[in-house]
Amino acid sequence: MRHLLALAIKFVMVAVVLLIVLTLIFDVSFVDTLLISLALTALSYAMGDIMIFLNAGRPENQSGRNTIATFVDFVMAFLTIWLIGWLLTGQNFEMVTPALVGALVLSAGEWFFHLYVDRSVVPEYNNYKSARS
């Protein structure tokens, strides 16, 4: 249940940011922006928030894990927004700037989302790993 709530929170964060950046500022269609948001949410939650953030270092080094995961999330967001945006809109180079802006803004939000994941979604995981170390 905690993962579903985290996924919902992440989707809302990603969708709001991308609707502002892609749709309002760069005139990408609403539907295309929602499709990009859905793909990015699923990919970045599975890879960035669960696989990388939780395993990028020692559990007690939250800042180090967060830095690594946030950087990976930035790269993943940029590539996902750019590539899926390109596929959906047919605009290759025109999607680079929106992807860069969207990835930068999302990375700031990811830093705080990782804190939420650490404290509220998988606190027992960190306690288990700390006990084993």
CSV table of N, CA and C in Angstrom, one decimal:
chain,number,residue,atom,x,y,z
A,1,MET,N,0.8,-1.2,0.0
A,1,MET,CA,0.0,0.0,0.0
A,1,MET,C,0.9,1.3,0.0
A,2,ARG,N,2.0,1.2,0.7
A,2,ARG,CA,2.9,2.4,0.8
A,2,ARG,C,3.5,2.7,-0.6
A,3,HIS,N,3.8,1.6,-1.3
A,3,HIS,CA,4.3,1.8,-2.7
A,3,HIS,C,3.3,2.4,-3.6
A,4,LEU,N,2.0,2.0,-3.5
A,4,LEU,CA,1.0,2.6,-4.4
A,4,LEU,C,0.8,4.1,-4.0
A,5,LEU,N,0.9,4.5,-2.8
A,5,LEU,CA,0.7,5.9,-2.4
A,5,LEU,C,2.0,6.6,-2.9
A,6,ALA,N,3.1,6.0,-2.8
A,6,ALA,CA,4.4,6.7,-3.3
A,6,ALA,C,4.3,6.9,-4.8
A,7,LEU,N,3.8,5.9,-5.5
A,7,LEU,CA,3.7,6.0,-7.0
A,7,LEU,C,2.7,7.1,-7.3
A,8,ALA,N,1.6,7.2,-6.6
A,8,ALA,CA,0.6,8.2,-6.9
A,8,ALA,C,1.2,9.6,-6.6
A,9,ILE,N,1.9,9.8,-5.5
A,9,ILE,CA,2.5,11.0,-5.2
A,9,ILE,C,3.5,11.4,-6.3
A,10,LYS,N,4.3,10.4,-6.7
A,10,LYS,CA,5.3,10.7,-7.7
A,10,LYS,C,4.7,11.0,-9.0
A,11,PHE,N,3.6,10.3,-9.4
A,11,PHE,CA,2.9,10.7,-10.7
A,11,PHE,C,2.4,12.1,-10.6
A,12,VAL,N,1.8,12.5,-9.5
A,12,VAL,CA,1.2,13.8,-9.4
A,12,VAL,C,2.4,14.9,-9.6
A,13,MET,N,3.5,14.6,-8.9
A,13,MET,CA,4.7,15.5,-9.0
A,13,MET,C,5.2,15.6,-10.4
A,14,VAL,N,5.4,14.5,-11.0
A,14,VAL,CA,5.9,14.5,-12.4
A,14,VAL,C,4.9,15.1,-13.4
A,15,ALA,N,3.6,14.8,-13.2
A,15,ALA,CA,2.6,15.3,-14.2
A,15,ALA,C,2.5,16.8,-14.0
A,16,VAL,N,2.4,17.3,-12.8
A,16,VAL,CA,2.3,18.7,-12.6
A,16,VAL,C,3.5,19.5,-13.2
A,17,VAL,N,4.7,19.0,-12.9
A,17,VAL,CA,5.9,19.7,-13.4
A,17,VAL,C,5.9,19.6,-14.9
A,18,LEU,N,5.6,18.5,-15.5
A,18,LEU,CA,5.7,18.4,-17.0
A,18,LEU,C,4.5,19.1,-17.7
A,19,LEU,N,3.4,19.1,-17.0
A,19,LEU,CA,2.3,19.9,-17.6
A,19,LEU,C,2.6,21.4,-17.7
A,20,ILE,N,3.3,21.9,-16.6
A,20,ILE,CA,3.7,23.3,-16.6
A,20,ILE,C,4.8,23.5,-17.7
A,21,VAL,N,5.9,22.6,-17.6
A,21,VAL,CA,7.0,22.8,-18.5
A,21,VAL,C,6.7,22.5,-19.9
A,22,LEU,N,6.2,21.3,-20.2
A,22,LEU,CA,6.0,20.9,-21.6
A,22,LEU,C,4.7,21.5,-22.2
A,23,THR,N,3.6,21.4,-21.5
A,23,THR,CA,2.4,21.9,-22.1
A,23,THR,C,2.2,23.4,-22.1
A,24,LEU,N,2.4,24.0,-20.9
A,24,LEU,CA,2.2,25.5,-20.8
A,24,LEU,C,3.3,26.3,-21.4
A,25,ILE,N,4.6,25.9,-21.2
A,25,ILE,CA,5.7,26.7,-21.7
A,25,ILE,C,6.1,26.3,-23.1
A,26,PHE,N,6.2,25.0,-23.4
A,26,PHE,CA,6.7,24.5,-24.7
A,26,PHE,C,5.6,24.0,-25.7
A,27,ASP,N,4.4,24.1,-25.3
A,27,ASP,CA,3.3,23.8,-26.2
A,27,ASP,C,3.2,22.3,-26.7
A,28,VAL,N,3.6,21.4,-25.8
A,28,VAL,CA,3.4,19.9,-26.1
A,28,VAL,C,2.0,19.6,-25.7
A,29,SER,N,1.4,18.7,-26.5
A,29,SER,CA,0.0,18.4,-26.2
A,29,SER,C,-0.2,17.8,-24.8
A,30,PHE,N,-1.4,18.0,-24.3
A,30,PHE,CA,-1.8,17.5,-22.9
A,30,PHE,C,-1.7,16.0,-22.9
A,31,VAL,N,-2.2,15.3,-23.8
A,31,VAL,CA,-2.1,13.9,-23.9
A,31,VAL,C,-0.7,13.4,-23.9
A,32,ASP,N,0.1,14.0,-24.8
A,32,ASP,CA,1.5,13.6,-24.9
A,32,ASP,C,2.2,13.8,-23.6
A,33,THR,N,2.0,14.9,-22.9
A,33,THR,CA,2.6,15.1,-21.6
A,33,THR,C,2.2,14.1,-20.6
A,34,LEU,N,0.9,13.7,-20.6
A,34,LEU,CA,0.5,12.7,-19.6
A,34,LEU,C,1.1,11.3,-19.9
A,35,LEU,N,1.3,11.0,-21.2
A,35,LEU,CA,1.9,9.7,-21.5
A,35,LEU,C,3.4,9.7,-21.1
A,36,ILE,N,4.1,10.9,-21.3
A,36,ILE,CA,5.5,11.0,-20.9
A,36,ILE,C,5.5,10.9,-19.4
A,37,SER,N,4.6,11.5,-18.7
A,37,SER,CA,4.6,11.5,-17.2
A,37,SER,C,4.4,10.1,-16.7
A,38,LEU,N,3.5,9.3,-17.3
A,38,LEU,CA,3.2,8.0,-16.9
A,38,LEU,C,4.4,7.1,-17.1
A,39,ALA,N,5.1,7.2,-18.2
A,39,ALA,CA,6.3,6.4,-18.5
A,39,ALA,C,7.4,6.7,-17.6
A,40,LEU,N,7.6,8.0,-17.4
A,40,LEU,CA,8.7,8.5,-16.5
A,40,LEU,C,8.5,8.1,-15.1
A,41,THR,N,7.2,8.2,-14.6
A,41,THR,CA,6.9,7.8,-13.2
A,41,THR,C,7.3,6.3,-13.0
A,42,ALA,N,6.8,5.4,-13.9
A,42,ALA,CA,7.0,4.0,-13.7
A,42,ALA,C,8.5,3.7,-13.8
A,43,LEU,N,9.2,4.2,-14.7
A,43,LEU,CA,10.6,4.0,-14.9
A,43,LEU,C,11.5,4.5,-13.8
A,44,SER,N,11.2,5.7,-13.4
A,44,SER,CA,12.1,6.3,-12.4
A,44,SER,C,11.8,5.8,-11.0
A,45,TYR,N,10.5,5.4,-10.7
A,45,TYR,CA,10.2,4.8,-9.4
A,45,TYR,C,10.9,3.5,-9.3
A,46,ALA,N,10.8,2.6,-10.3
A,46,ALA,CA,11.4,1.3,-10.2
A,46,ALA,C,13.0,1.4,-10.2
A,47,MET,N,13.5,2.2,-11.1
A,47,MET,CA,15.0,2.2,-11.1
A,47,MET,C,15.6,3.2,-10.2
A,48,GLY,N,15.2,4.5,-10.2
A,48,GLY,CA,15.8,5.5,-9.4
A,48,GLY,C,15.5,5.4,-7.9
A,49,ASP,N,14.2,5.2,-7.6
A,49,ASP,CA,13.8,5.3,-6.2
A,49,ASP,C,13.9,3.9,-5.5
A,50,ILE,N,13.7,2.8,-6.1
A,50,ILE,CA,13.8,1.6,-5.4
A,50,ILE,C,15.2,0.9,-5.6
A,51,MET,N,15.6,0.7,-6.9
A,51,MET,CA,16.9,0.0,-7.1
A,51,MET,C,18.1,0.8,-6.7
A,52,ILE,N,18.2,2.0,-7.3
A,52,ILE,CA,19.4,2.8,-7.1
A,52,ILE,C,19.5,3.5,-5.7
A,53,PHE,N,18.4,4.2,-5.4
A,53,PHE,CA,18.4,5.0,-4.1
A,53,PHE,C,18.7,4.1,-2.9
A,54,LEU,N,18.0,2.9,-2.9
A,54,LEU,CA,18.1,2.1,-1.7
A,54,LEU,C,19.4,1.3,-1.7
A,55,ASN,N,20.1,1.2,-2.8
A,55,ASN,CA,21.3,0.3,-2.8
A,55,ASN,C,22.6,1.1,-3.2
A,56,ALA,N,22.5,2.4,-3.3
A,56,ALA,CA,23.7,3.1,-3.8
A,56,ALA,C,24.7,3.4,-2.7
A,57,GLY,N,24.5,2.9,-1.6
A,57,GLY,CA,25.5,3.1,-0.5
A,57,GLY,C,25.0,2.5,0.8
A,58,ARG,N,25.7,2.8,1.9
A,58,ARG,CA,25.2,2.4,3.2
A,58,ARG,C,23.9,3.0,3.6
A,59,PRO,N,23.0,2.3,4.3
A,59,PRO,CA,21.7,2.9,4.7
A,59,PRO,C,21.9,4.2,5.5
A,60,GLU,N,22.9,4.3,6.3
A,60,GLU,CA,23.0,5.5,7.1
A,60,GLU,C,23.5,6.7,6.4
A,61,ASN,N,24.1,6.5,5.1
A,61,ASN,CA,24.6,7.6,4.3
A,61,ASN,C,23.4,8.0,3.3
A,62,GLN,N,22.4,8.5,3.9
A,62,GLN,CA,21.2,8.9,3.1
A,62,GLN,C,21.6,10.0,2.1
A,63,SER,N,22.4,11.0,2.5
A,63,SER,CA,22.8,12.1,1.6
A,63,SER,C,23.6,11.6,0.4
A,64,GLY,N,24.5,10.6,0.6
A,64,GLY,CA,25.2,10.1,-0.5
A,64,GLY,C,24.3,9.3,-1.5
A,65,ARG,N,23.5,8.5,-0.9
A,65,ARG,CA,22.5,7.7,-1.7
A,65,ARG,C,21.6,8.7,-2.5
A,66,ASN,N,21.2,9.7,-1.8
A,66,ASN,CA,20.2,10.7,-2.4
A,66,ASN,C,20.9,11.4,-3.6
A,67,THR,N,22.2,11.8,-3.4
A,67,THR,CA,22.9,12.5,-4.4
A,67,THR,C,23.0,11.6,-5.7
A,68,ILE,N,23.4,10.4,-5.5
A,68,ILE,CA,23.6,9.4,-6.6
A,68,ILE,C,22.2,9.2,-7.3
A,69,ALA,N,21.2,8.9,-6.5
A,69,ALA,CA,19.9,8.7,-7.1
A,69,ALA,C,19.3,9.9,-7.8
A,70,THR,N,19.5,11.1,-7.3
A,70,THR,CA,19.0,12.3,-7.9
A,70,THR,C,19.7,12.5,-9.2
A,71,PHE,N,21.0,12.3,-9.3
A,71,PHE,CA,21.8,12.4,-10.6
A,71,PHE,C,21.2,11.4,-11.6
A,72,VAL,N,21.1,10.2,-11.2
A,72,VAL,CA,20.5,9.2,-12.1
A,72,VAL,C,19.1,9.6,-12.5
A,73,ASP,N,18.3,10.1,-11.6
A,73,ASP,CA,17.0,10.5,-12.0
A,73,ASP,C,17.0,11.6,-13.0
A,74,PHE,N,17.9,12.6,-12.8
A,74,PHE,CA,18.1,13.7,-13.8
A,74,PHE,C,18.3,13.1,-15.2
A,75,VAL,N,19.3,12.2,-15.3
A,75,VAL,CA,19.7,11.7,-16.6
A,75,VAL,C,18.5,10.9,-17.2
A,76,MET,N,17.9,10.1,-16.3
A,76,MET,CA,16.8,9.3,-16.8
A,76,MET,C,15.6,10.1,-17.2
A,77,ALA,N,15.3,11.2,-16.5
A,77,ALA,CA,14.2,12.1,-16.8
A,77,ALA,C,14.5,12.8,-18.2
A,78,PHE,N,15.7,13.3,-18.3
A,78,PHE,CA,16.1,14.0,-19.6
A,78,PHE,C,15.9,13.0,-20.8
A,79,LEU,N,16.5,11.8,-20.7
A,79,LEU,CA,16.4,10.9,-21.8
A,79,LEU,C,15.0,10.4,-22.1
A,80,THR,N,14.2,10.2,-21.0
A,80,THR,CA,12.8,9.7,-21.2
A,80,THR,C,12.0,10.8,-21.8
A,81,ILE,N,12.1,12.0,-21.3
A,81,ILE,CA,11.3,13.1,-21.8
A,81,ILE,C,11.7,13.4,-23.3
A,82,TRP,N,13.0,13.4,-23.5
A,82,TRP,CA,13.4,13.7,-24.9
A,82,TRP,C,13.0,12.6,-25.9
A,83,LEU,N,13.3,11.4,-25.5
A,83,LEU,CA,13.0,10.3,-26.5
A,83,LEU,C,11.5,10.0,-26.7
A,84,ILE,N,10.8,10.0,-25.6
A,84,ILE,CA,9.3,9.7,-25.8
A,84,ILE,C,8.7,11.0,-26.4
A,85,GLY,N,9.2,12.1,-26.0
A,85,GLY,CA,8.6,13.4,-26.6
A,85,GLY,C,8.9,13.4,-28.1
A,86,TRP,N,10.1,12.9,-28.5
A,86,TRP,CA,10.5,12.9,-29.9
A,86,TRP,C,9.6,11.9,-30.6
A,87,LEU,N,9.4,10.7,-30.0
A,87,LEU,CA,8.5,9.7,-30.7
A,87,LEU,C,7.1,10.2,-30.8
A,88,LEU,N,6.6,10.9,-29.8
A,88,LEU,CA,5.2,11.3,-29.8
A,88,LEU,C,4.9,12.5,-30.7
A,89,THR,N,5.9,13.4,-30.7
A,89,THR,CA,5.7,14.7,-31.4
A,89,THR,C,6.4,14.7,-32.8
A,90,GLY,N,7.4,13.9,-33.0
A,90,GLY,CA,8.1,13.9,-34.2
A,90,GLY,C,9.2,15.0,-34.3
A,91,GLN,N,9.4,15.7,-33.1
A,91,GLN,CA,10.3,16.8,-33.1
A,91,GLN,C,11.5,16.3,-32.3
A,92,ASN,N,12.7,16.2,-32.9
A,92,ASN,CA,13.9,15.7,-32.2
A,92,ASN,C,14.5,16.8,-31.5
A,93,PHE,N,15.2,17.8,-32.2
A,93,PHE,CA,15.9,18.8,-31.5
A,93,PHE,C,15.1,19.8,-30.7
A,94,GLU,N,13.8,19.9,-31.1
A,94,GLU,CA,12.9,20.8,-30.4
A,94,GLU,C,12.6,20.3,-29.0
A,95,MET,N,12.8,19.0,-28.8
A,95,MET,CA,12.5,18.4,-27.5
A,95,MET,C,13.6,18.5,-26.5
A,96,VAL,N,14.8,18.9,-26.9
A,96,VAL,CA,16.0,18.9,-26.0
A,96,VAL,C,15.8,19.9,-24.9
A,97,THR,N,15.4,21.1,-25.3
A,97,THR,CA,15.3,22.2,-24.2
A,97,THR,C,14.2,21.8,-23.2
A,98,PRO,N,13.0,21.5,-23.7
A,98,PRO,CA,11.9,21.1,-22.7
A,98,PRO,C,12.4,19.9,-21.9
A,99,ALA,N,13.1,18.9,-22.4
A,99,ALA,CA,13.6,17.8,-21.6
A,99,ALA,C,14.6,18.2,-20.6
A,100,LEU,N,15.4,19.1,-21.0
A,100,LEU,CA,16.4,19.6,-20.0
A,100,LEU,C,15.8,20.4,-18.9
A,101,VAL,N,14.9,21.3,-19.2
A,101,VAL,CA,14.2,22.1,-18.2
A,101,VAL,C,13.4,21.2,-17.3
A,102,GLY,N,12.6,20.3,-17.9
A,102,GLY,CA,11.8,19.4,-17.1
A,102,GLY,C,12.6,18.5,-16.2
A,103,ALA,N,13.7,18.0,-16.7
A,103,ALA,CA,14.6,17.1,-15.9
A,103,ALA,C,15.2,17.9,-14.7
A,104,LEU,N,15.6,19.2,-14.9
A,104,LEU,CA,16.2,20.0,-13.8
A,104,LEU,C,15.2,20.2,-12.7
A,105,VAL,N,14.0,20.6,-13.1
A,105,VAL,CA,12.9,20.9,-12.1
A,105,VAL,C,12.6,19.6,-11.4
A,106,LEU,N,12.4,18.5,-12.1
A,106,LEU,CA,12.1,17.2,-11.5
A,106,LEU,C,13.2,16.7,-10.5
A,107,SER,N,14.4,17.0,-10.9
A,107,SER,CA,15.5,16.6,-10.0
A,107,SER,C,15.5,17.2,-8.6
A,108,ALA,N,15.1,18.5,-8.6
A,108,ALA,CA,14.9,19.2,-7.3
A,108,ALA,C,13.8,18.5,-6.5
A,109,GLY,N,12.7,18.1,-7.1
A,109,GLY,CA,11.6,17.4,-6.4
A,109,GLY,C,12.0,16.0,-6.0
A,110,GLU,N,12.9,15.4,-6.8
A,110,GLU,CA,13.3,14.0,-6.5
A,110,GLU,C,14.1,14.0,-5.2
A,111,TRP,N,14.9,15.0,-4.9
A,111,TRP,CA,15.7,15.0,-3.7
A,111,TRP,C,14.8,14.8,-2.5
A,112,PHE,N,13.6,15.6,-2.5
A,112,PHE,CA,12.7,15.5,-1.4
A,112,PHE,C,11.9,14.2,-1.5
A,113,PHE,N,11.6,13.7,-2.6
A,113,PHE,CA,10.8,12.5,-2.8
A,113,PHE,C,11.6,11.3,-2.2
A,114,HIS,N,13.0,11.3,-2.4
A,114,HIS,CA,13.8,10.3,-1.8
A,114,HIS,C,13.8,10.3,-0.3
A,115,LEU,N,13.7,11.5,0.3
A,115,LEU,CA,13.6,11.6,1.7
A,115,LEU,C,12.3,10.9,2.2
A,116,TYR,N,11.2,11.1,1.5
A,116,TYR,CA,9.9,10.5,1.8
A,116,TYR,C,10.0,9.0,1.6
A,117,VAL,N,10.6,8.5,0.5
A,117,VAL,CA,10.7,7.1,0.3
A,117,VAL,C,11.5,6.5,1.5
A,118,ASP,N,12.6,7.1,1.9
A,118,ASP,CA,13.5,6.6,2.9
A,118,ASP,C,12.7,6.5,4.3
A,119,ARG,N,12.0,7.5,4.6
A,119,ARG,CA,11.3,7.6,5.9
A,119,ARG,C,10.0,6.9,6.0
A,120,SER,N,9.2,6.9,4.9
A,120,SER,CA,7.8,6.5,4.9
A,120,SER,C,7.5,5.2,4.1
A,121,VAL,N,8.2,5.0,3.1
A,121,VAL,CA,7.9,3.8,2.2
A,121,VAL,C,8.6,2.6,2.6
A,122,VAL,N,9.9,2.7,2.9
A,122,VAL,CA,10.7,1.5,3.2
A,122,VAL,C,11.6,1.7,4.4
A,123,PRO,N,11.0,2.2,5.5
A,123,PRO,CA,11.9,2.4,6.7
A,123,PRO,C,12.4,1.1,7.3
A,124,GLU,N,11.7,0.0,7.2
A,124,GLU,CA,12.2,-1.3,7.7
A,124,GLU,C,13.3,-1.9,6.8
A,125,TYR,N,13.4,-1.5,5.6
A,125,TYR,CA,14.5,-1.9,4.7
A,125,TYR,C,15.8,-1.3,5.2
A,126,ASN,N,15.8,-0.1,5.6
A,126,ASN,CA,17.0,0.6,6.1
A,126,ASN,C,17.4,0.0,7.4
A,127,ASN,N,16.4,-0.3,8.3
A,127,ASN,CA,16.7,-0.8,9.6
A,127,ASN,C,17.3,-2.2,9.4
A,128,TYR,N,16.8,-3.0,8.5
A,128,TYR,CA,17.3,-4.4,8.2
A,128,TYR,C,18.7,-4.3,7.7
A,129,LYS,N,19.0,-3.4,6.7
A,129,LYS,CA,20.3,-3.3,6.2
A,129,LYS,C,21.3,-2.8,7.2
A,130,SER,N,20.9,-1.9,8.1
A,130,SER,CA,21.8,-1.4,9.1
A,130,SER,C,22.2,-2.5,10.1
A,131,ALA,N,21.2,-3.3,10.5
A,131,ALA,CA,21.5,-4.4,11.4
A,131,ALA,C,22.4,-5.4,10.8
A,132,ARG,N,22.4,-5.6,9.5
A,132,ARG,CA,23.2,-6.7,8.9
A,132,ARG,C,24.7,-6.2,8.7
A,133,SER,N,24.9,-4.8,8.6
A,133,SER,CA,26.2,-4.3,8.4
A,133,SER,C,27.1,-4.4,9.6
